[in-house]
Amino acid sequence: MQTTRYEAPGTIADALSAIAANPGAMVLAGGTDLLVQYQSGMRTPSAFIDVKRIPELMQIASDAGGVTIGAAVPAAEICANATIKTLWPGLVDGVSLIGSTQIQGRGSIGGNLCNGSPAADSVCSLIAGRGVAIIAGPNGERQVPVEQFTVAPGRTVLGRDELLVAVRLPKPAPHTGDAYQRLIPRSEMDIAVASAAVSLTLDATGACVAARVAIGAVAPTVLLVPDAAAALVGSRLDASALQQAAAAASAAAQPIDDKRGTVAYRRQVVGVLTRRVALVAAARAKDR
Amino acid sequence: MSTTPTYTAIGTRPVRHDGVDKVTGRANYGADLSLPGMLFGVVVRSPHAHARIVSIDTSEAAKVPGVKGVITGRDVPLVDAKLGMGEGAMDLKDMSDNLLAREKALYHGHAVAAVAATTLSAAREAAGLVKVQYDVLEPVLSVDRAMEPGAPILHETMVTQARPPVEKAGPTNVAARMEMKRGDVEQGFAEADLVVERVFRTPTSHQGYIEPHACLARVNEDGRINIWTSTQGPFLVRDATAMILGLDAANIKVTPSEIGGGFGGKIPVYLEPLAVVLARMTQRPVKMVMTRDEVFRASGPTSATKIRMKMGAKKDGTIVAASASLYYEAGAYGGSPAGAGMMCAFAPYTIPNFFIEAYDVVVNKPKVAAYRAPGSPMAALATESLIDEIAGTLGIDKVEIRMKNAVKEGDKAPFGPPYGRIGFLEVLDKVRDSAHWKSAVAPGVGRGLACGFWFNAGMSSSATVTLGADGSAAVVTGNPDIGGTRAAQALMVAEELGIPVERVRPIVADTDTAGFTEITAGSRTCYATGWAVVEASRDVREQLRARAAKVWGVPVEETRWEHGQVVPVNPSAERQPLTVPEIASKLVKTGGPVIGRASVNPPMAGPAFAAHICDLEVDRETGRSRVVRYTAVQDVGKAIHPSYVEGQMQGGASQGVGWALNEEYIYNTQGVMENAGFLDYRMPVASDLPMIDTILVEVPSPGHPYGVRGVGEVPIVPPLAAVANAMADATGVRFTELPLSPPRVLEQLTREA
Amino acid sequence: MSKLHIETVVNGEPAEFLCSPDETLLSAIRNGLGLTGTKEGCGTGDCGACSVMLNDRLVASCLVLAAEAQGRSLTTIEGVARGSTLHPVQKAFLQEAALQCGVCTPGFIVAAKALLDVNPAPEEEEVRYWLAGNLCRCTGYDKIVRAVLDAAAEMRSARV
């Protein structure tokens, strides 16, 4: 019986070679999805290509224009990063919810994205924050907005010979706040039944001038909901605007019935979450 | 009011004797032992919930490099006997068929073959190559379906065991029907001022022990068999293995490992006989460990239930009539705790007219095993919800209504005998006086109260107490220590002999070394095995008196025991009291070692009553809820080691909370469990619960030397109803179906709005 | 199938083991290194019984490949006590009776120590959320949380 092989390249170039040399290989970051799937027999890679020894994938680099987060940086490190905590607390909301402390020591936004689940906790905030996926391949580097990265549950736009290197978030305008919430039955340890992230910008008078709303676990992929954002823009986050945003989120949802929730439940709750999250984002925007 | 005895050791909180091993990782559990030359055993399981087994071809599997043996049901003899198993008896024929299916696969995950190989991966590969031909049948997945005319029948030969007998006994999926009655229930309802009736449903749920089943079997060249296993009953493993395999129990030694949780689920055997068959076949030790997936699919969860209950009360809150029909899923073979549920449902209350019937129904799910007070929590959900509803409708205080109807000493239990000295009223008193009950309920929060009852088993136990020359003592029993019983036993020896508890070594021994004891279950270990420990200690005391008498040259009647020393009745210059260490130093000279022994089979312990208060915060927009405050009150008889008694109360409460809020087996239409893991079988995590306050009431159980009552099981009985009543208080809506998961709650709140 | 030879540091001492490329760190710890204090409760990262420290990060060893230990440092439950001196967390668990069957205890102790190493003064809620990845079925967590808070207080006063 062929056993899956293990390789640990030290550079992006070496990783790309390893990927090219091993059709059927899978990239291993934190392993908190991949190893579960491997042990259940759901995925059977021919090799694990462990990318955690590649510096670009393990670092967080801030600059004047934003922050570049390596695809394999553990969640705990992202959540402890002072710049990210200040400028993207909504991302911290999401990333810090990717599982227990033990999972936080390993799980990454790269893994979260490439696993392709619509319930992924970091993806809503990455989309709300206009995140861009940075992809390396044999023909060089390309960039894909995060909301276009996943096309179906478990399927992304990543080619077989490509590697997700990092996600870049552009620096938000002044008076921008973001937030993320999810509905789970317990207080921790569950996969989101419904989730929402909002990033919004206020002007000096407290009116919303820009917004992005992303909803998760209620469709085959995380969805950007322009209608929900439009309901918030121009408003002062009053009850009517919030209600419209919630309704837009519920309308955009395409949920399923499964062991975690029903269609009706998800549709209703994603609206509730959108409203709550918008308020938190607004409060944070005022403080910025 | 009798005077409370004062103790020096009993009631204190020493560090448990096995504690250091457990906090350093040295303690050995079922999967921690390995032997040279060991093989790994893996079970092949049915992918169908209901199917006839047409053929099994193991030839491909046997060819995998490293495979040394493959077995199917043909390799395990058919037996026909019953074996007492703690709080129930199991047909050995059924247990054997559960170990390896013969004619039919009766649930998804039912074992059909097993492989032993030199590596786990080879065993798994081979398991995947065992070719089983199935004739797939329609599965039966609920009591409603099982009892429908024309439903598929699981066992062609099943007839309903019923008292009184039923008209058409078979073929059927109803394994048994029982009933109890008192007075004239129709007349009682006619006289009631208020009658409420509801149907309650609870899901299949699992004990959730963190350690999966694991064992290691070795057969010696002389045919002697050694089994190392995580079990609640080493003697049961020995006897069941012997009877199922047709072996002599005298040739089987079972050594219990430390056990990582049981709650009743580690009473049955699932792996040991298979490991023995493979070990005998291969002449190598065989280790078998269940995966978590297998634990969910193929061990013994507890029954899903449907309970229709009706209760009638007078305006002043007196309950005058009650009736109930209990339908309990037994899983693939008969033997649910429907009967126990029936006995417990009305046990806390004096109800002059009642009728209650219980049905034990087979379905295509794993055979249920005991789960902490088996049968009682589901019945209490119904009883306590209806009392809560009656109190609310009549405007009567929820504690007062229970006090009004509470059983007292001398009242007849629904199942027959009069109660001896019991502490239910005392428990309710403490509820009323508690800080929790007196506190204001926060906005957005509902408060629920519920009570519960459980009998506590007696059954046989043995113990030996050996005194060392240095005055230390060893106490040996055969009861695995799940919750701190070693510490309790050490305290008892310390109390009886008047020596420090640190000088006592409590030991859990194997079946060759320990005297026969029934399982660690039924809340009986501290009570019955403890009783044996006390008797064995008193045997030591008597022998010490005889030794002192020898030293002093007087008849033994002229000696007296007095806490920790023997005292001469007629002291003199040469006859001064001798402490235990002093006598111990003279043992060799006075006749040799001193070993005390006792074998007891005490009557059932006085029953246990509990009452829990739950404050539940409910988010009405999402249906999500959170326990924000919880108090457990219980009559514990006498708390030997109070920390471990509190621990039982807190642990039982949190299992009940999980059962009420989120735990359930989710099945698809094919009878396949969809959430066979800890991700989606949602047990409470640390952030789901607040501190769980405990109030211990001590009304001694008559007969026992210290008044011990069993404490381990009743704590799981009230929480289902306490949470449901809190939800009703918070939302104004009565929920009758568990779990109260957010989608279910929101759906019902939306419907009622 | 050839095995990988892994050189690592375990509980402060150099160690090595052979493993399959797809073997978990949990399996290597229990079988390759013979350290059975770390337990397997679920194999899917949901129960925390397999918790160890990997280079200062608390991880579930069932979701780490054994090969990843190469050149890194591991601390298991066997490395928490210092010789015959129990760590304050271990002592607190004993004093508070924070264990019943004890199978989850090694995972909790490793996890609790990891918390107190980064946050010497956690509030009750922080303790509960930090330990949410460690399942206990016996205790209801009450005495475990008390033990961790006690150990924290003990460690703070020892530092003064």
Coordinates of C-alpha atoms in Angstrom, one line a residue, chain B residues 212-440:
Chain B
P212 CA -13.0 5.0 24.0
H213 CA -13.4 1.3 24.7
A214 CA -10.0 -0.4 24.7
C215 CA -8.6 -3.8 25.7
L216 CA -5.7 -6.1 25.3
A217 CA -6.0 -9.9 25.4
R218 CA -3.2 -12.5 25.7
V219 CA -3.5 -16.2 25.8
N220 CA -0.7 -18.1 27.5
E221 CA 0.7 -21.4 26.3
D222 CA -1.3 -23.2 29.0
G223 CA -4.5 -21.7 27.8
R224 CA -4.8 -19.1 30.6
I225 CA -6.2 -15.9 29.3
N226 CA -5.3 -12.4 30.4
I227 CA -7.5 -9.5 29.6
W228 CA -6.5 -5.9 30.3
T229 CA -9.5 -3.6 29.7
S230 CA -11.2 -0.4 30.5
T231 CA -14.4 -1.6 32.2
Q232 CA -16.9 -0.9 35.0
G233 CA -16.9 -4.6 35.9
P234 CA -13.9 -6.9 35.6
F235 CA -15.9 -9.9 36.9
L236 CA -18.6 -9.2 34.4
V237 CA -16.0 -9.2 31.6
R238 CA -14.6 -12.4 32.8
D239 CA -18.0 -14.2 33.1
A240 CA -19.5 -12.8 29.9
T241 CA -16.4 -13.7 28.0
A242 CA -16.4 -17.2 29.5
M243 CA -20.1 -17.8 28.9
I244 CA -20.1 -16.4 25.4
L245 CA -17.0 -18.3 24.2
G246 CA -17.7 -21.5 26.2
L247 CA -14.6 -21.1 28.2
D248 CA -13.9 -21.8 31.9
A249 CA -14.0 -18.6 33.8
A250 CA -11.3 -19.9 36.1
N251 CA -8.9 -19.6 33.2
I252 CA -9.6 -16.0 32.6
K253 CA -8.0 -13.2 34.5
V254 CA -9.3 -9.7 33.9
T255 CA -7.3 -6.8 35.1
P256 CA -9.2 -3.5 35.0
S257 CA -7.2 -0.6 33.8
E258 CA -7.9 2.9 35.0
I259 CA -11.2 3.8 33.4
G260 CA -11.7 7.1 31.5
G261 CA -15.4 7.4 32.2
G262 CA -18.2 4.9 32.0
F263 CA -21.5 6.2 33.2
G264 CA -23.0 2.7 32.5
G265 CA -21.6 2.5 28.9
K266 CA -18.7 0.4 30.0
I267 CA -20.8 -2.3 31.6
P268 CA -21.4 -4.3 28.4
V269 CA -18.6 -6.0 26.5
Y270 CA -17.9 -5.0 22.9
L271 CA -14.3 -6.0 22.2
E272 CA -13.0 -8.3 24.8
P273 CA -14.4 -11.6 23.5
L274 CA -13.3 -10.7 20.0
A275 CA -9.8 -9.9 21.2
V276 CA -9.7 -13.3 23.0
V277 CA -10.9 -15.2 19.9
L278 CA -8.2 -13.5 17.8
A279 CA -5.6 -14.0 20.4
R280 CA -6.3 -17.7 20.6
M281 CA -6.4 -18.0 16.9
T282 CA -3.1 -16.2 16.3
Q283 CA -1.3 -17.1 19.6
R284 CA -0.3 -13.5 19.9
P285 CA -1.6 -10.7 22.1
V286 CA -4.3 -8.6 20.5
K287 CA -5.1 -5.0 21.2
M288 CA -8.4 -3.5 20.2
V289 CA -9.3 0.2 20.6
M290 CA -12.5 1.8 19.3
T291 CA -12.3 5.1 17.4
R292 CA -14.6 7.8 18.5
D293 CA -16.7 7.2 15.5
E294 CA -17.1 3.6 16.5
V295 CA -18.0 4.6 20.1
F296 CA -20.9 6.6 18.8
R297 CA -22.1 4.1 16.2
A298 CA -21.4 0.8 17.9
S299 CA -21.4 1.1 21.7
G300 CA -24.5 1.7 23.8
P301 CA -26.2 5.1 23.9
T302 CA -29.3 5.6 25.8
S303 CA -32.9 5.3 24.6
A304 CA -34.7 7.9 22.6
T305 CA -38.2 8.1 24.1
K306 CA -41.7 9.2 23.5
I307 CA -43.7 9.8 26.7
R308 CA -47.3 10.7 26.9
M309 CA -48.2 11.9 30.4
K310 CA -51.4 13.3 31.9
M311 CA -51.7 14.7 35.4
G312 CA -54.7 15.9 37.3
A313 CA -54.6 18.3 40.3
K314 CA -57.0 20.0 42.7
K315 CA -57.0 23.8 42.9
D316 CA -54.8 23.7 46.0
G317 CA -52.1 21.8 44.0
T318 CA -52.8 18.3 45.3
I319 CA -52.0 15.8 42.6
V320 CA -55.0 13.4 42.5
A321 CA -54.3 11.4 39.4
A322 CA -51.6 10.7 36.8
S323 CA -51.2 8.4 33.9
A324 CA -48.4 7.8 31.5
S325 CA -47.3 5.8 28.5
L326 CA -43.6 5.4 28.1
Y327 CA -42.1 4.2 24.8
Y328 CA -38.4 3.6 25.0
E329 CA -36.1 2.6 22.1
A330 CA -34.0 -0.4 23.0
G331 CA -31.9 -0.3 19.9
A332 CA -31.3 -3.5 18.1
Y333 CA -32.1 -5.9 20.9
G334 CA -34.7 -5.8 23.7
G335 CA -33.7 -4.3 27.0
S336 CA -34.3 -0.6 27.3
P337 CA -34.7 1.0 30.7
A338 CA -38.4 1.6 30.1
G339 CA -39.3 -0.4 33.3
A340 CA -37.0 1.7 35.4
G341 CA -38.4 4.9 33.9
M342 CA -41.9 3.6 34.8
M343 CA -40.9 3.0 38.4
C344 CA -39.2 6.4 38.8
A345 CA -41.7 8.6 37.0
F346 CA -44.1 9.2 40.0
A347 CA -41.7 8.0 42.7
P348 CA -41.2 11.4 44.4
Y349 CA -44.9 12.1 44.8
T350 CA -47.8 10.6 46.7
I351 CA -50.4 10.2 43.9
P352 CA -53.4 8.2 45.0
N353 CA -54.5 7.2 41.5
F354 CA -52.2 6.3 38.7
F355 CA -51.8 4.1 35.7
I356 CA -48.4 3.9 34.0
E357 CA -47.3 1.6 31.2
A358 CA -44.0 1.1 29.5
Y359 CA -43.0 -0.3 26.2
D360 CA -39.5 -1.6 25.3
V361 CA -39.3 -1.3 21.5
V362 CA -36.5 -2.4 19.2
V363 CA -35.3 -0.2 16.4
N364 CA -32.3 -0.3 14.0
K365 CA -29.9 1.6 16.2
P366 CA -27.2 0.4 18.5
K367 CA -28.4 -1.6 21.5
V368 CA -28.8 0.8 24.3
A369 CA -26.7 0.5 27.5
A370 CA -27.1 2.0 30.9
Y371 CA -26.6 5.8 31.1
R372 CA -26.6 7.1 34.7
A373 CA -29.9 6.5 36.3
P374 CA -31.1 4.8 33.1
G375 CA -34.7 5.6 32.2
S376 CA -35.3 8.1 35.0
P377 CA -34.2 11.4 33.4
M378 CA -36.7 11.1 30.5
A379 CA -39.6 10.2 32.8
A380 CA -38.7 13.1 35.1
L381 CA -38.8 15.5 32.1
A382 CA -42.4 14.6 31.7
T383 CA -43.4 14.6 35.4
E384 CA -41.5 17.8 36.3
S385 CA -42.7 19.7 33.2
L386 CA -46.4 18.9 34.0
I387 CA -46.0 19.8 37.7
D388 CA -44.3 23.1 36.6
E389 CA -47.2 23.8 34.2
I390 CA -49.8 23.0 36.9
A391 CA -48.1 25.2 39.4
G392 CA -48.0 28.0 36.9
T393 CA -51.6 27.7 35.9
L394 CA -52.9 27.5 39.5
G395 CA -50.6 30.2 40.7
I396 CA -48.9 28.0 43.3
D397 CA -45.2 28.4 44.2
K398 CA -43.1 25.7 42.5
V399 CA -41.4 24.5 45.7
E400 CA -44.7 24.5 47.7
I401 CA -46.5 22.4 45.2
R402 CA -43.8 19.8 45.4
M403 CA -43.7 19.9 49.2
K404 CA -47.4 19.4 49.2
N405 CA -47.1 16.2 47.3
A406 CA -43.7 14.9 48.4
V407 CA -43.2 11.4 49.6
K408 CA -42.1 10.9 53.2
E409 CA -41.0 7.9 55.3
G410 CA -43.7 5.3 55.3
D411 CA -45.4 6.4 52.1
K412 CA -45.7 3.6 49.6
A413 CA -43.4 3.9 46.6
P414 CA -45.2 3.5 43.2
F415 CA -43.3 0.3 42.7
G416 CA -44.4 -1.2 46.0
P417 CA -42.5 -1.0 49.3
P418 CA -42.9 1.8 51.7
Y419 CA -40.1 4.3 51.8
G420 CA -37.7 4.1 54.8
R421 CA -36.0 7.3 56.0
I422 CA -35.7 9.6 53.0
G423 CA -34.7 13.2 52.6
F424 CA -36.9 14.6 49.8
L425 CA -38.6 17.2 52.0
E426 CA -35.3 18.2 53.5
V427 CA -34.0 18.7 49.9
L428 CA -37.0 20.9 49.0
D429 CA -36.5 22.9 52.2
K430 CA -32.9 23.6 51.1
V431 CA -34.1 24.7 47.7
R432 CA -36.4 27.2 49.2
D433 CA -33.8 28.6 51.5
S434 CA -31.0 28.7 48.9
A435 CA -29.4 31.9 47.8
H436 CA -30.1 30.9 44.2
W437 CA -33.9 30.5 44.7
K438 CA -34.2 33.7 46.7
S439 CA -32.3 35.7 44.1
A440 CA -34.0 37.8 41.5

